[in-house]
Amino acid sequence: MGLKKKIRLKTIPQHIAIILDGNGRWAKRRNLPRHMGHKQGAVNLQKITLEAHQLGVNYLSVYAFSTENWKRPKDEIDYLMKLPKVFEEEYKDAFKEYDIRVVFSGRRDRLSKENIDLINRVEEKTKDRQGLTLNVCIDYGSQYEITEAAKSLAKEVKDGALKIEDIDILKMQSHLYTKDLPDVDLLIRTSGEIRLSNFLLWQVAYAEFYFTKVHWPAFKARHLYKAIKHFQKRERKFGGLKG
Ligand code: FPP
C-alpha cells in the first residue's frame, strides 16, 4: 500500500501550520534571483494546499509575510506584496474546483489598498466553501496579535462590557485573528531552522513540531506525508498521562 493510503487510515491532523522558509536559498542554489524562489514558493503553496485537502486536512495556516519582513530590501517586499494578486489570478479556478476557503491573518493597517480589497474580496467569495480552509498569514506576528487581544479585552473591561473574572482562555482566543480556527495540531518548518519566529505562538500550545531541511519550493507531497507520519507516531497527551 502506498504511503498516502497508509496515512489516511490513521488520524489526520485537523490543522497544519507551515513556516514557509528557504525560498531565497532554493533560488541561490540554482543561480536564480531571490524572487524566483518566492514565485516557485507560491506555486508550491497551491500544490500543497490541494494535497492537504485531498488527505482530509481541514485547516492549513501558512506564514507568507511576517511583521519583521518589512526590514527586507524594497524590491523584495514589492515582489512579495504582489504575490496575493498572482495567487488569486492563477489559482482561483483550482481553489473553486476543490472548494477551498481562504482567510487571512495579520495586520491590515500597513497593507496597500489593493491588497486589503483583495483580502476582503477573496474572504467574501470563498466564505461558504466546505473544503480545506487556507489561512494565509500576511504582516503577521504572534506577539502583536496577543498584545492587540489584550488591549481589546482591556477596553471591554474599561467600557463595562466585560468583567475581569470573565476573562479566560476561551475569551482570549476569541480575540485572536484565528478565532474561527481550531488550535494547530502539526507545525512544519522547512529549510533547517529550528525556531518559531513569532508564528502562532498561542495556537501551537499542544502542537507536534516537524522540522525538515528541505527548502519550501522543493517541499513535495511526499515530504508532507512524512511530516504527517511523524505526527501519527506521536502520542498526544495534552498534559495528562499515557492512556
Ligand atoms: C521565506 O523564504 C519565505 C518568505 C518570506 C515568503 C513566503 C511566501 C510565499 C511562498 C508565497 C506566499 C503566497 C501568497 C499568497 C502571499 P526566505 O526568503 O526567508 O528564504 P531564505 O531564508 O532562504 O532567504
PDB file of N, CA, C and O in Angstrom, residues 99-124:
ATOM      1  N   ASP A  99     -13.151  23.518  -3.706  1.00  0.00           N
ATOM      2  CA  ASP A  99     -13.973  24.102  -2.645  1.00  0.00           C
ATOM      3  C   ASP A  99     -13.138  24.632  -1.469  1.00  0.00           C
ATOM      4  O   ASP A  99     -13.498  24.446  -0.293  1.00  0.00           O
ATOM      5  N   ILE A 100     -12.009  25.276  -1.791  1.00  0.00           N
ATOM      6  CA  ILE A 100     -11.087  25.795  -0.771  1.00  0.00           C
ATOM      7  C   ILE A 100     -11.557  27.172  -0.285  1.00  0.00           C
ATOM      8  O   ILE A 100     -11.796  28.072  -1.090  1.00  0.00           O
ATOM      9  N   ARG A 101     -11.660  27.317   1.041  1.00  0.00           N
ATOM     10  CA  ARG A 101     -11.977  28.623   1.631  1.00  0.00           C
ATOM     11  C   ARG A 101     -10.650  29.309   1.974  1.00  0.00           C
ATOM     12  O   ARG A 101      -9.725  28.659   2.442  1.00  0.00           O
ATOM     13  N   VAL A 102     -10.566  30.613   1.717  1.00  0.00           N
ATOM     14  CA  VAL A 102      -9.320  31.322   2.022  1.00  0.00           C
ATOM     15  C   VAL A 102      -9.599  32.439   3.017  1.00  0.00           C
ATOM     16  O   VAL A 102     -10.521  33.241   2.828  1.00  0.00           O
ATOM     17  N   VAL A 103      -8.819  32.466   4.100  1.00  0.00           N
ATOM     18  CA  VAL A 103      -8.906  33.566   5.069  1.00  0.00           C
ATOM     19  C   VAL A 103      -7.488  34.119   5.272  1.00  0.00           C
ATOM     20  O   VAL A 103      -6.506  33.478   4.904  1.00  0.00           O
ATOM     21  N   PHE A 104      -7.415  35.315   5.804  1.00  0.00           N
ATOM     22  CA  PHE A 104      -6.109  35.958   6.017  1.00  0.00           C
ATOM     23  C   PHE A 104      -5.976  36.356   7.483  1.00  0.00           C
ATOM     24  O   PHE A 104      -6.952  36.805   8.095  1.00  0.00           O
ATOM     25  N   SER A 105      -4.770  36.229   8.032  1.00  0.00           N
ATOM     26  CA  SER A 105      -4.493  36.686   9.392  1.00  0.00           C
ATOM     27  C   SER A 105      -3.351  37.692   9.347  1.00  0.00           C
ATOM     28  O   SER A 105      -2.407  37.515   8.576  1.00  0.00           O
ATOM     29  N   GLY A 106      -3.442  38.712  10.187  1.00  0.00           N
ATOM     30  CA  GLY A 106      -2.346  39.669  10.267  1.00  0.00           C
ATOM     31  C   GLY A 106      -2.851  41.095  10.331  1.00  0.00           C
ATOM     32  O   GLY A 106      -4.058  41.336  10.319  1.00  0.00           O
ATOM     33  N   ARG A 107      -1.899  42.036  10.430  1.00  0.00           N
ATOM     34  CA  ARG A 107      -2.266  43.447  10.491  1.00  0.00           C
ATOM     35  C   ARG A 107      -2.819  43.890   9.148  1.00  0.00           C
ATOM     36  O   ARG A 107      -2.354  43.455   8.108  1.00  0.00           O
ATOM     37  N   ARG A 108      -3.801  44.741   9.200  1.00  0.00           N
ATOM     38  CA  ARG A 108      -4.348  45.242   7.933  1.00  0.00           C
ATOM     39  C   ARG A 108      -3.930  46.696   7.687  1.00  0.00           C
ATOM     40  O   ARG A 108      -4.126  47.226   6.608  1.00  0.00           O
ATOM     41  N   ASP A 109      -3.366  47.338   8.731  1.00  0.00           N
ATOM     42  CA  ASP A 109      -3.146  48.791   8.622  1.00  0.00           C
ATOM     43  C   ASP A 109      -1.892  49.171   7.831  1.00  0.00           C
ATOM     44  O   ASP A 109      -1.678  50.338   7.548  1.00  0.00           O
ATOM     45  N   ARG A 110      -1.045  48.191   7.483  1.00  0.00           N
ATOM     46  CA  ARG A 110       0.165  48.552   6.741  1.00  0.00           C
ATOM     47  C   ARG A 110       0.167  47.995   5.320  1.00  0.00           C
ATOM     48  O   ARG A 110       1.147  48.120   4.603  1.00  0.00           O
ATOM     49  N   LEU A 111      -0.945  47.364   4.919  1.00  0.00           N
ATOM     50  CA  LEU A 111      -1.025  46.789   3.565  1.00  0.00           C
ATOM     51  C   LEU A 111      -1.574  47.835   2.587  1.00  0.00           C
ATOM     52  O   LEU A 111      -2.253  48.781   2.987  1.00  0.00           O
ATOM     53  N   SER A 112      -1.301  47.642   1.298  1.00  0.00           N
ATOM     54  CA  SER A 112      -1.818  48.568   0.279  1.00  0.00           C
ATOM     55  C   SER A 112      -3.330  48.391   0.174  1.00  0.00           C
ATOM     56  O   SER A 112      -3.880  47.341   0.557  1.00  0.00           O
ATOM     57  N   LYS A 113      -3.978  49.412  -0.379  1.00  0.00           N
ATOM     58  CA  LYS A 113      -5.430  49.332  -0.575  1.00  0.00           C
ATOM     59  C   LYS A 113      -5.773  48.142  -1.485  1.00  0.00           C
ATOM     60  O   LYS A 113      -6.749  47.433  -1.247  1.00  0.00           O
ATOM     61  N   GLU A 114      -4.932  47.909  -2.500  1.00  0.00           N
ATOM     62  CA  GLU A 114      -5.173  46.782  -3.424  1.00  0.00           C
ATOM     63  C   GLU A 114      -5.207  45.456  -2.657  1.00  0.00           C
ATOM     64  O   GLU A 114      -6.078  44.626  -2.884  1.00  0.00           O
ATOM     65  N   ASN A 115      -4.251  45.292  -1.760  1.00  0.00           N
ATOM     66  CA  ASN A 115      -4.208  44.026  -1.016  1.00  0.00           C
ATOM     67  C   ASN A 115      -5.352  43.907  -0.004  1.00  0.00           C
ATOM     68  O   ASN A 115      -5.882  42.816   0.199  1.00  0.00           O
ATOM     69  N   ILE A 116      -5.726  45.033   0.604  1.00  0.00           N
ATOM     70  CA  ILE A 116      -6.862  44.968   1.549  1.00  0.00           C
ATOM     71  C   ILE A 116      -8.145  44.625   0.777  1.00  0.00           C
ATOM     72  O   ILE A 116      -8.928  43.773   1.213  1.00  0.00           O
ATOM     73  N   ASP A 117      -8.316  45.256  -0.389  1.00  0.00           N
ATOM     74  CA  ASP A 117      -9.502  44.935  -1.213  1.00  0.00           C
ATOM     75  C   ASP A 117      -9.491  43.461  -1.608  1.00  0.00           C
ATOM     76  O   ASP A 117     -10.525  42.795  -1.595  1.00  0.00           O
ATOM     77  N   LEU A 118      -8.305  42.988  -1.998  1.00  0.00           N
ATOM     78  CA  LEU A 118      -8.187  41.584  -2.411  1.00  0.00           C
ATOM     79  C   LEU A 118      -8.555  40.636  -1.257  1.00  0.00           C
ATOM     80  O   LEU A 118      -9.314  39.685  -1.443  1.00  0.00           O
ATOM     81  N   ILE A 119      -8.026  40.941  -0.068  1.00  0.00           N
ATOM     82  CA  ILE A 119      -8.314  40.108   1.102  1.00  0.00           C
ATOM     83  C   ILE A 119      -9.821  40.050   1.350  1.00  0.00           C
ATOM     84  O   ILE A 119     -10.405  38.968   1.512  1.00  0.00           O
ATOM     85  N   ASN A 120     -10.459  41.227   1.342  1.00  0.00           N
ATOM     86  CA  ASN A 120     -11.910  41.262   1.598  1.00  0.00           C
ATOM     87  C   ASN A 120     -12.686  40.509   0.523  1.00  0.00           C
ATOM     88  O   ASN A 120     -13.617  39.764   0.813  1.00  0.00           O
ATOM     89  N   ARG A 121     -12.239  40.696  -0.734  1.00  0.00           N
ATOM     90  CA  ARG A 121     -12.935  40.053  -1.857  1.00  0.00           C
ATOM     91  C   ARG A 121     -12.807  38.525  -1.769  1.00  0.00           C
ATOM     92  O   ARG A 121     -13.796  37.798  -1.874  1.00  0.00           O
ATOM     93  N   VAL A 122     -11.583  38.057  -1.553  1.00  0.00           N
ATOM     94  CA  VAL A 122     -11.340  36.600  -1.525  1.00  0.00           C
ATOM     95  C   VAL A 122     -12.050  35.964  -0.323  1.00  0.00           C
ATOM     96  O   VAL A 122     -12.686  34.912  -0.453  1.00  0.00           O
ATOM     97  N   GLU A 123     -11.972  36.617   0.833  1.00  0.00           N
ATOM     98  CA  GLU A 123     -12.637  36.045   2.025  1.00  0.00           C
ATOM     99  C   GLU A 123     -14.142  35.959   1.797  1.00  0.00           C
ATOM    100  O   GLU A 123     -14.776  34.958   2.121  1.00  0.00           O
ATOM    101  N   GLU A 124     -14.705  37.025   1.219  1.00  0.00           N
ATOM    102  CA  GLU A 124     -16.155  37.061   0.980  1.00  0.00           C
ATOM    103  C   GLU A 124     -16.571  35.989  -0.041  1.00  0.00           C
ATOM    104  O   GLU A 124     -17.515  35.244   0.170  1.00  0.00           O
TER     105      GLU A 124
END
